[in-house]
Amino acid sequence: MSGPAFTVLRLSSIDIHELRQLNQLFADAFCDPENYRCKPAGEAYLRKLLDNDSVFVLTAHANGEVIGGLVAYELIKFEQERSEIYIYDLAVAEAYRRRGVATALIEYLRGIATERDAWVIYVQADYGDDPAIALYEKLGVREDVMHFDIAVKRPR
């Protein structure tokens, strides 16, 4: 998929370098180096992730670099024979924002969702992240929900 001066691609298991670039972009965009750079995943883990048919890693490229991307997961539902796709992370490098990159990434994912006969794509946004909220309101219907993180008990 091409947009004005950038291309969107779905990564495969041979694209470890691009996934590492995307991880760096996420660390910078979310100001969260601890979670995105502290303990980088090994190549075998990343290959397995990218080979997973229910994991979608999309990147936008311009001038040989990753300028944006998203990671989404297909969730198989039980209440009906259908699935949903959850956008977990989406970011665009600051220099490329407001140029249609995020919209192009979501539109590419929408094509994948259509091919897979998914029921819906959904995404969360943080209060105060007005650009993300505006983008998502342009593309979908807003639902106000609460999000909870439940800690996993770890053996000592």
PDB file of C-alpha atoms in Angstrom:
ATOM      1  CA  MET A   1       0.000   0.000   0.000  1.00  0.00           C
ATOM      2  CA  SER A   2       1.452   3.360  -0.957  1.00  0.00           C
ATOM      3  CA  GLY A   3       0.659   6.774   0.376  1.00  0.00           C
ATOM      4  CA  PRO A   4       2.219  10.107  -0.361  1.00  0.00           C
ATOM      5  CA  ALA A   5       5.968   9.375  -0.004  1.00  0.00           C
ATOM      6  CA  PHE A   6       5.672   6.312   2.247  1.00  0.00           C
ATOM      7  CA  THR A   7       4.842   2.620   1.944  1.00  0.00           C
ATOM      8  CA  VAL A   8       3.013   0.345   4.412  1.00  0.00           C
ATOM      9  CA  LEU A   9       4.100  -3.278   4.781  1.00  0.00           C
ATOM     10  CA  ARG A  10       3.223  -6.249   6.974  1.00  0.00           C
ATOM     11  CA  LEU A  11       6.366  -7.660   8.556  1.00  0.00           C
ATOM     12  CA  SER A  12       7.276 -11.342   8.301  1.00  0.00           C
ATOM     13  CA  SER A  13       9.823 -13.441  10.168  1.00  0.00           C
ATOM     14  CA  ILE A  14      12.643 -12.160   7.951  1.00  0.00           C
ATOM     15  CA  ASP A  15      12.001  -8.563   9.052  1.00  0.00           C
ATOM     16  CA  ILE A  16      13.613  -8.620  12.508  1.00  0.00           C
ATOM     17  CA  HIS A  17      15.632  -5.463  11.787  1.00  0.00           C
ATOM     18  CA  GLU A  18      12.480  -3.497  10.912  1.00  0.00           C
ATOM     19  CA  LEU A  19      10.718  -4.787  14.031  1.00  0.00           C
ATOM     20  CA  ARG A  20      13.639  -3.584  16.153  1.00  0.00           C
ATOM     21  CA  GLN A  21      13.392  -0.167  14.456  1.00  0.00           C
ATOM     22  CA  LEU A  22       9.671  -0.107  15.234  1.00  0.00           C
ATOM     23  CA  ASN A  23      10.367  -0.984  18.849  1.00  0.00           C
ATOM     24  CA  GLN A  24      12.775   1.981  19.039  1.00  0.00           C
ATOM     25  CA  LEU A  25      10.123   4.234  17.493  1.00  0.00           C
ATOM     26  CA  PHE A  26       7.582   3.067  20.111  1.00  0.00           C
ATOM     27  CA  ALA A  27      10.085   3.745  22.915  1.00  0.00           C
ATOM     28  CA  ASP A  28      10.605   7.291  21.641  1.00  0.00           C
ATOM     29  CA  ALA A  29       6.971   8.058  20.793  1.00  0.00           C
ATOM     30  CA  PHE A  30       5.630   6.754  24.109  1.00  0.00           C
ATOM     31  CA  CYS A  31       8.581   8.098  26.173  1.00  0.00           C
ATOM     32  CA  ASP A  32       8.904   4.571  27.556  1.00  0.00           C
ATOM     33  CA  PRO A  33      12.424   3.237  27.025  1.00  0.00           C
ATOM     34  CA  GLU A  34      12.123   0.976  30.079  1.00  0.00           C
ATOM     35  CA  ASN A  35       9.461  -1.225  28.511  1.00  0.00           C
ATOM     36  CA  TYR A  36      10.572  -0.997  24.892  1.00  0.00           C
ATOM     37  CA  ARG A  37      14.369  -1.130  25.198  1.00  0.00           C
ATOM     38  CA  CYS A  38      15.278  -2.528  28.619  1.00  0.00           C
ATOM     39  CA  LYS A  39      15.138  -6.251  27.781  1.00  0.00           C
ATOM     40  CA  PRO A  40      15.066  -6.683  24.004  1.00  0.00           C
ATOM     41  CA  ALA A  41      13.563  -9.947  22.761  1.00  0.00           C
ATOM     42  CA  GLY A  42      15.833 -12.452  21.047  1.00  0.00           C
ATOM     43  CA  GLU A  43      15.675 -13.257  17.348  1.00  0.00           C
ATOM     44  CA  ALA A  44      14.010 -16.660  17.822  1.00  0.00           C
ATOM     45  CA  TYR A  45      11.249 -15.074  19.900  1.00  0.00           C
ATOM     46  CA  LEU A  46      10.696 -12.311  17.346  1.00  0.00           C
ATOM     47  CA  ARG A  47      10.634 -14.789  14.435  1.00  0.00           C
ATOM     48  CA  LYS A  48       8.002 -16.856  16.275  1.00  0.00           C
ATOM     49  CA  LEU A  49       5.975 -13.690  16.949  1.00  0.00           C
ATOM     50  CA  LEU A  50       6.118 -12.572  13.318  1.00  0.00           C
ATOM     51  CA  ASP A  51       5.221 -16.088  12.109  1.00  0.00           C
ATOM     52  CA  ASN A  52       2.083 -16.070  14.269  1.00  0.00           C
ATOM     53  CA  ASP A  53      -0.889 -15.685  11.915  1.00  0.00           C
ATOM     54  CA  SER A  54      -2.882 -13.827  14.609  1.00  0.00           C
ATOM     55  CA  VAL A  55      -0.247 -11.124  15.160  1.00  0.00           C
ATOM     56  CA  PHE A  56      -0.090  -8.206  12.740  1.00  0.00           C
ATOM     57  CA  VAL A  57       2.977  -5.978  12.713  1.00  0.00           C
ATOM     58  CA  LEU A  58       2.678  -3.210  10.142  1.00  0.00           C
ATOM     59  CA  THR A  59       5.280  -0.595   9.368  1.00  0.00           C
ATOM     60  CA  ALA A  60       5.323   2.577   7.310  1.00  0.00           C
ATOM     61  CA  HIS A  61       8.598   3.247   5.484  1.00  0.00           C
ATOM     62  CA  ALA A  62      10.049   6.392   3.936  1.00  0.00           C
ATOM     63  CA  ASN A  63      13.583   6.998   2.735  1.00  0.00           C
ATOM     64  CA  GLY A  64      14.697   3.548   3.929  1.00  0.00           C
ATOM     65  CA  GLU A  65      13.563   3.989   7.532  1.00  0.00           C
ATOM     66  CA  VAL A  66      10.603   2.949   9.663  1.00  0.00           C
ATOM     67  CA  ILE A  67       8.530   6.094  10.225  1.00  0.00           C
ATOM     68  CA  GLY A  68       5.480   4.509  11.836  1.00  0.00           C
ATOM     69  CA  GLY A  69       3.875   1.256  12.718  1.00  0.00           C
ATOM     70  CA  LEU A  70       1.286  -0.679  14.584  1.00  0.00           C
ATOM     71  CA  VAL A  71       1.025  -4.009  16.340  1.00  0.00           C
ATOM     72  CA  ALA A  72      -2.361  -5.700  16.485  1.00  0.00           C
ATOM     73  CA  TYR A  73      -3.683  -9.053  17.657  1.00  0.00           C
ATOM     74  CA  GLU A  74      -6.626 -11.131  16.459  1.00  0.00           C
ATOM     75  CA  LEU A  75      -8.795 -12.344  19.315  1.00  0.00           C
ATOM     76  CA  ILE A  76     -10.929 -15.392  18.574  1.00  0.00           C
ATOM     77  CA  LYS A  77     -14.304 -14.990  20.277  1.00  0.00           C
ATOM     78  CA  PHE A  78     -16.436 -17.639  21.958  1.00  0.00           C
ATOM     79  CA  GLU A  79     -19.916 -16.070  22.010  1.00  0.00           C
ATOM     80  CA  GLN A  80     -20.169 -16.200  18.227  1.00  0.00           C
ATOM     81  CA  GLU A  81     -18.032 -17.561  15.402  1.00  0.00           C
ATOM     82  CA  ARG A  82     -16.090 -14.368  14.856  1.00  0.00           C
ATOM     83  CA  SER A  83     -12.947 -12.520  15.813  1.00  0.00           C
ATOM     84  CA  GLU A  84     -11.932  -9.005  16.791  1.00  0.00           C
ATOM     85  CA  ILE A  85      -8.654  -7.270  16.083  1.00  0.00           C
ATOM     86  CA  TYR A  86      -7.089  -5.208  18.830  1.00  0.00           C
ATOM     87  CA  ILE A  87      -4.574  -2.485  17.993  1.00  0.00           C
ATOM     88  CA  TYR A  88      -2.125  -2.702  20.878  1.00  0.00           C
ATOM     89  CA  ASP A  89       0.432  -0.080  19.798  1.00  0.00           C
ATOM     90  CA  LEU A  90       0.399   2.552  17.079  1.00  0.00           C
ATOM     91  CA  ALA A  91       2.898   5.365  16.642  1.00  0.00           C
ATOM     92  CA  VAL A  92       4.332   7.642  13.985  1.00  0.00           C
ATOM     93  CA  ALA A  93       7.696   9.393  14.172  1.00  0.00           C
ATOM     94  CA  GLU A  94       7.218  13.035  15.097  1.00  0.00           C
ATOM     95  CA  ALA A  95       8.579  14.356  11.797  1.00  0.00           C
ATOM     96  CA  TYR A  96       5.941  12.358   9.842  1.00  0.00           C
ATOM     97  CA  ARG A  97       2.822  13.063  11.909  1.00  0.00           C
ATOM     98  CA  ARG A  98      -0.289  14.595  10.350  1.00  0.00           C
ATOM     99  CA  ARG A  99       0.607  13.202   6.912  1.00  0.00           C
ATOM    100  CA  GLY A 100      -1.826  10.270   6.825  1.00  0.00           C
ATOM    101  CA  VAL A 101       0.613   7.628   8.061  1.00  0.00           C
ATOM    102  CA  ALA A 102      -1.507   6.415  11.005  1.00  0.00           C
ATOM    103  CA  THR A 103      -4.633   6.394   8.843  1.00  0.00           C
ATOM    104  CA  ALA A 104      -2.813   4.376   6.156  1.00  0.00           C
ATOM    105  CA  LEU A 105      -1.648   1.855   8.764  1.00  0.00           C
ATOM    106  CA  ILE A 106      -5.198   1.420  10.064  1.00  0.00           C
ATOM    107  CA  GLU A 107      -6.590   1.150   6.529  1.00  0.00           C
ATOM    108  CA  TYR A 108      -4.046  -1.579   5.741  1.00  0.00           C
ATOM    109  CA  LEU A 109      -5.121  -3.402   8.912  1.00  0.00           C
ATOM    110  CA  ARG A 110      -8.746  -2.930   7.883  1.00  0.00           C
ATOM    111  CA  GLY A 111      -7.934  -4.823   4.668  1.00  0.00           C
ATOM    112  CA  ILE A 112      -6.441  -7.685   6.688  1.00  0.00           C
ATOM    113  CA  ALA A 113      -9.500  -7.677   8.960  1.00  0.00           C
ATOM    114  CA  THR A 114     -11.780  -7.896   5.932  1.00  0.00           C
ATOM    115  CA  GLU A 115      -9.786 -10.832   4.502  1.00  0.00           C
ATOM    116  CA  ARG A 116     -10.017 -12.615   7.863  1.00  0.00           C
ATOM    117  CA  ASP A 117     -13.732 -11.800   8.220  1.00  0.00           C
ATOM    118  CA  ALA A 118     -13.119 -10.063  11.561  1.00  0.00           C
ATOM    119  CA  TRP A 119     -16.113  -8.438  13.183  1.00  0.00           C
ATOM    120  CA  VAL A 120     -14.398  -5.224  14.366  1.00  0.00           C
ATOM    121  CA  ILE A 121     -11.056  -3.518  14.980  1.00  0.00           C
ATOM    122  CA  TYR A 122     -10.732  -1.760  18.315  1.00  0.00           C
ATOM    123  CA  VAL A 123      -8.145   0.431  20.003  1.00  0.00           C
ATOM    124  CA  GLN A 124      -7.714   2.280  23.285  1.00  0.00           C
ATOM    125  CA  ALA A 125      -6.570   5.876  23.723  1.00  0.00           C
ATOM    126  CA  ASP A 126      -5.415   7.734  26.801  1.00  0.00           C
ATOM    127  CA  TYR A 127      -7.350  10.744  28.068  1.00  0.00           C
ATOM    128  CA  GLY A 128      -5.462  13.834  26.971  1.00  0.00           C
ATOM    129  CA  ASP A 129      -4.015  12.214  23.821  1.00  0.00           C
ATOM    130  CA  ASP A 130      -6.112  14.491  21.636  1.00  0.00           C
ATOM    131  CA  PRO A 131      -4.458  13.665  18.276  1.00  0.00           C
ATOM    132  CA  ALA A 132      -5.047   9.919  18.770  1.00  0.00           C
ATOM    133  CA  ILE A 133      -8.605  10.497  19.969  1.00  0.00           C
ATOM    134  CA  ALA A 134      -9.342  12.684  16.934  1.00  0.00           C
ATOM    135  CA  LEU A 135      -7.947  10.031  14.574  1.00  0.00           C
ATOM    136  CA  TYR A 136      -9.953   7.225  16.146  1.00  0.00           C
ATOM    137  CA  GLU A 137     -13.153   9.294  16.242  1.00  0.00           C
ATOM    138  CA  LYS A 138     -12.672   9.996  12.514  1.00  0.00           C
ATOM    139  CA  LEU A 139     -12.421   6.262  11.785  1.00  0.00           C
ATOM    140  CA  GLY A 140     -14.754   4.674  14.315  1.00  0.00           C
ATOM    141  CA  VAL A 141     -17.314   4.927  17.081  1.00  0.00           C
ATOM    142  CA  ARG A 142     -16.199   6.004  20.545  1.00  0.00           C
ATOM    143  CA  GLU A 143     -16.982   3.910  23.610  1.00  0.00           C
ATOM    144  CA  ASP A 144     -16.018   5.157  27.059  1.00  0.00           C
ATOM    145  CA  VAL A 145     -14.795   2.205  29.105  1.00  0.00           C
ATOM    146  CA  MET A 146     -12.461   1.640  32.006  1.00  0.00           C
ATOM    147  CA  HIS A 147      -9.223  -0.302  31.635  1.00  0.00           C
ATOM    148  CA  PHE A 148      -7.702  -2.345  34.464  1.00  0.00           C
ATOM    149  CA  ASP A 149      -4.299  -4.023  34.696  1.00  0.00           C
ATOM    150  CA  ILE A 150      -4.423  -7.105  36.908  1.00  0.00           C
ATOM    151  CA  ALA A 151      -0.984  -8.097  38.163  1.00  0.00           C
ATOM    152  CA  VAL A 152       0.141 -11.664  37.587  1.00  0.00           C
ATOM    153  CA  LYS A 153       1.423 -13.431  40.685  1.00  0.00           C
ATOM    154  CA  ARG A 154       5.002 -14.519  40.218  1.00  0.00           C
ATOM    155  CA  PRO A 155       6.744 -17.195  42.280  1.00  0.00           C
ATOM    156  CA  ARG A 156       9.436 -15.841  44.548  1.00  0.00           C
TER     157      ARG A 156
END
